[in-house]
Short mmCIF file of C-alpha atoms in Angstrom, two decimals:
data_model
loop_
_atom_site.label_atom_id
_atom_site.label_comp_id
_atom_site.label_asym_id
_atom_site.label_seq_id
_atom_site.Cartn_x
_atom_site.Cartn_y
_atom_site.Cartn_z
CA MET A 158 -87.27 110.57 142.36
CA ILE A 159 -90.19 112.85 141.47
CA TYR A 160 -92.62 110.33 142.96
CA GLN A 161 -90.69 110.30 146.22
CA ARG A 162 -90.82 114.08 146.41
CA LEU A 163 -94.53 114.14 145.59
CA PHE A 164 -95.15 111.59 148.34
CA LEU A 165 -93.07 113.62 150.80
CA THR A 166 -94.99 116.77 149.88
CA ALA A 167 -98.25 114.91 150.51
CA LEU A 168 -96.87 113.92 153.92
CA LEU A 169 -96.26 117.60 154.70
CA VAL A 170 -99.92 118.29 153.96
CA VAL A 171 -100.92 115.46 156.32
CA TYR A 172 -98.62 116.90 159.01
CA ALA A 173 -100.26 120.31 158.58
CA VAL A 174 -103.74 118.82 159.02
CA LEU A 175 -102.61 116.89 162.10
CA ALA A 176 -100.98 120.03 163.52
CA TYR A 177 -104.24 121.93 163.10
CA ALA A 178 -106.09 119.10 164.86
CA ALA A 179 -103.53 119.16 167.68
CA THR A 180 -103.85 122.91 168.21
CA THR A 181 -107.62 122.71 168.49
CA TYR A 182 -107.55 119.82 170.97
CA GLU A 183 -109.13 120.64 174.32
CA ALA A 184 -108.68 118.16 177.14
CA PRO A 185 -111.30 118.09 179.92
CA PHE A 186 -108.47 118.15 182.46
CA SER A 187 -104.75 118.63 182.32
CA TYR A 188 -102.29 116.62 184.39
CA GLU A 189 -99.18 117.77 182.54
CA PRO A 190 -97.62 121.22 182.93
CA VAL A 191 -97.27 121.72 179.15
CA GLY A 192 -100.75 120.46 178.29
CA PRO A 193 -101.93 117.88 175.75
CA ARG A 194 -100.92 119.88 172.65
CA ALA A 195 -97.17 120.10 173.10
CA PHE A 196 -96.09 116.53 172.38
CA PRO A 197 -98.03 116.00 169.13
CA LEU A 198 -96.85 119.40 167.89
CA LEU A 199 -93.22 118.68 168.77
CA LEU A 200 -93.41 115.32 167.04
CA LEU A 201 -95.01 116.85 163.95
CA ILE A 202 -92.34 119.56 163.82
CA LEU A 203 -89.61 116.92 163.90
CA LEU A 204 -91.36 114.85 161.23
CA ALA A 205 -91.86 117.91 159.03
CA ALA A 206 -88.20 118.96 159.40
CA GLY A 207 -87.03 115.50 158.36
CA THR A 208 -89.45 115.47 155.44
CA VAL A 209 -88.31 118.89 154.23
CA TYR A 210 -84.70 117.69 154.42
CA LEU A 211 -85.57 114.68 152.26
CA ILE A 212 -87.34 116.91 149.72
CA VAL A 213 -84.48 119.41 149.30
CA ARG A 214 -81.66 116.90 149.75
CA PRO A 215 -79.31 116.55 146.77
CA GLY A 216 -80.46 113.91 144.30
CA HIS A 217 -78.78 110.89 145.85
CA MET A 218 -82.02 109.60 147.35
CA ALA A 219 -83.09 107.56 144.31
CA GLU A 220 -79.65 106.02 143.80
CA GLU A 221 -79.33 105.00 147.45
CA ASN A 222 -82.67 103.21 147.44
CA ALA A 223 -82.31 101.66 143.99
CA ASP A 224 -80.22 98.74 145.31
CA THR A 225 -82.62 97.88 148.13
CA PRO A 226 -85.50 95.83 146.72
CA LEU A 227 -88.59 95.25 148.81
CA THR A 228 -87.96 91.56 149.48
CA GLY A 229 -89.74 89.20 151.82
CA HIS A 230 -86.92 89.67 154.33
CA VAL A 231 -87.41 93.44 154.37
CA LEU A 232 -91.21 93.09 154.59
CA GLY A 233 -90.78 90.62 157.46
CA ARG A 234 -88.68 93.15 159.37
CA LEU A 235 -91.29 95.85 158.76
CA VAL A 236 -94.04 93.58 160.08
CA LEU A 237 -91.93 92.70 163.13
CA CYS A 238 -91.37 96.41 163.78
CA VAL A 239 -95.12 97.11 163.68
CA VAL A 240 -95.79 94.10 165.94
CA ALA A 241 -93.12 95.28 168.41
CA LEU A 242 -94.61 98.77 168.51
CA SER A 243 -98.09 97.31 169.04
CA LEU A 244 -96.81 95.16 171.89
CA PHE A 245 -95.13 98.20 173.43
CA ALA A 246 -98.44 100.06 173.35
CA PHE A 247 -100.32 97.04 174.73
CA PHE A 248 -97.96 96.46 177.66
CA PHE A 249 -97.30 100.15 178.39
CA GLU A 250 -99.81 100.35 181.27
CA ARG A 251 -99.52 96.74 182.42
CA LEU A 252 -95.74 96.38 182.67
CA GLY A 253 -94.93 100.07 182.92
CA PHE A 254 -92.86 102.34 180.74
CA VAL A 255 -89.41 101.15 181.78
CA VAL A 256 -90.03 97.43 181.25
CA SER A 257 -92.01 97.78 178.03
CA ALA A 258 -89.51 100.29 176.59
CA PHE A 259 -86.65 97.94 177.58
CA PHE A 260 -88.13 95.01 175.65
CA PHE A 261 -89.13 97.21 172.71
CA ALA A 262 -85.59 98.60 172.44
CA ILE A 263 -84.10 95.09 172.54
CA ILE A 264 -86.37 93.99 169.71
CA MET A 265 -85.50 97.05 167.63
CA CYS A 266 -81.76 96.61 168.22
CA ARG A 267 -81.98 92.96 167.19
CA LEU A 268 -83.97 93.89 164.07
CA TYR A 269 -81.04 96.06 163.06
CA ASN A 270 -78.58 93.19 163.66
CA GLY A 271 -77.33 94.36 167.03
CA ARG A 272 -75.50 91.86 169.19
CA TRP A 273 -77.36 90.61 172.27
CA ILE A 274 -75.13 92.22 174.87
CA THR A 275 -75.10 95.54 173.04
CA SER A 276 -78.87 95.39 172.58
CA VAL A 277 -79.52 94.72 176.27
CA ILE A 278 -77.18 97.49 177.45
CA THR A 279 -78.59 99.96 174.94
CA ALA A 280 -82.17 99.06 175.89
CA ALA A 281 -81.49 99.46 179.60
CA VAL A 282 -79.81 102.84 179.16
CA MET A 283 -82.52 104.12 176.81
CA ALA A 284 -85.44 102.95 178.98
CA LEU A 285 -84.00 104.49 182.13
CA ALA A 286 -82.85 107.68 180.41
CA PHE A 287 -86.22 108.30 178.76
CA TYR A 288 -88.03 107.57 182.01
CA GLY A 289 -85.80 110.06 183.80
CA LEU A 290 -86.28 112.63 181.06
CA PHE A 291 -90.07 112.45 180.95
CA ASP A 292 -90.93 111.67 184.56
CA ARG A 293 -88.32 113.72 186.39
CA LEU A 294 -87.31 116.56 184.07
CA LEU A 295 -90.47 117.16 182.03
CA ASP A 296 -92.92 116.25 184.83
CA VAL A 297 -94.84 113.85 182.59
CA PRO A 298 -96.01 110.96 184.76
CA LEU A 299 -95.25 107.57 183.24
CA PRO A 300 -96.61 104.29 184.59
CA LEU A 301 -94.13 102.16 186.52
CA GLY A 302 -96.23 99.01 186.24
CA VAL A 303 -94.42 96.04 187.77
CA LEU A 304 -91.74 98.38 189.12
CA SER A 305 -94.24 100.50 191.09
CA GLY A 306 -92.80 99.26 194.39
CA LEU A 307 -89.45 100.85 193.47
CA GLY A 308 -90.80 104.32 192.59
CA GLY A 309 -90.38 107.10 195.06
#
């Protein structure tokens, strides 16, 4: 358990360095009302809060993970997760946010043993909800890609 806490503490140091880099970032132009610093800082704050929780959490962390060996099946799922995220990033501009987020969410639901119908419904709701949140409420323009004819 001490190694897990040392690793988590090292992650906090990495988050601090990344936060410093994010605060000193100057974009040549700004097309978002909150600027280019807000999203990395918000993400780093959430990551740091979760890491601090794992550091101070009562000592059940080692016992929970002791029964989960790093098998080929688990490594395969991790590789598929990284591949899915890479495909999401690759198709983000080409297909647009809604379509690429839809397929990414389906893949992630299936990786966690979700049923097909549940995965498709969840993916559709998440893709549309996040598009509405970022594009409409937060004024962060997201690419529509193949759905650009539907945007208003």
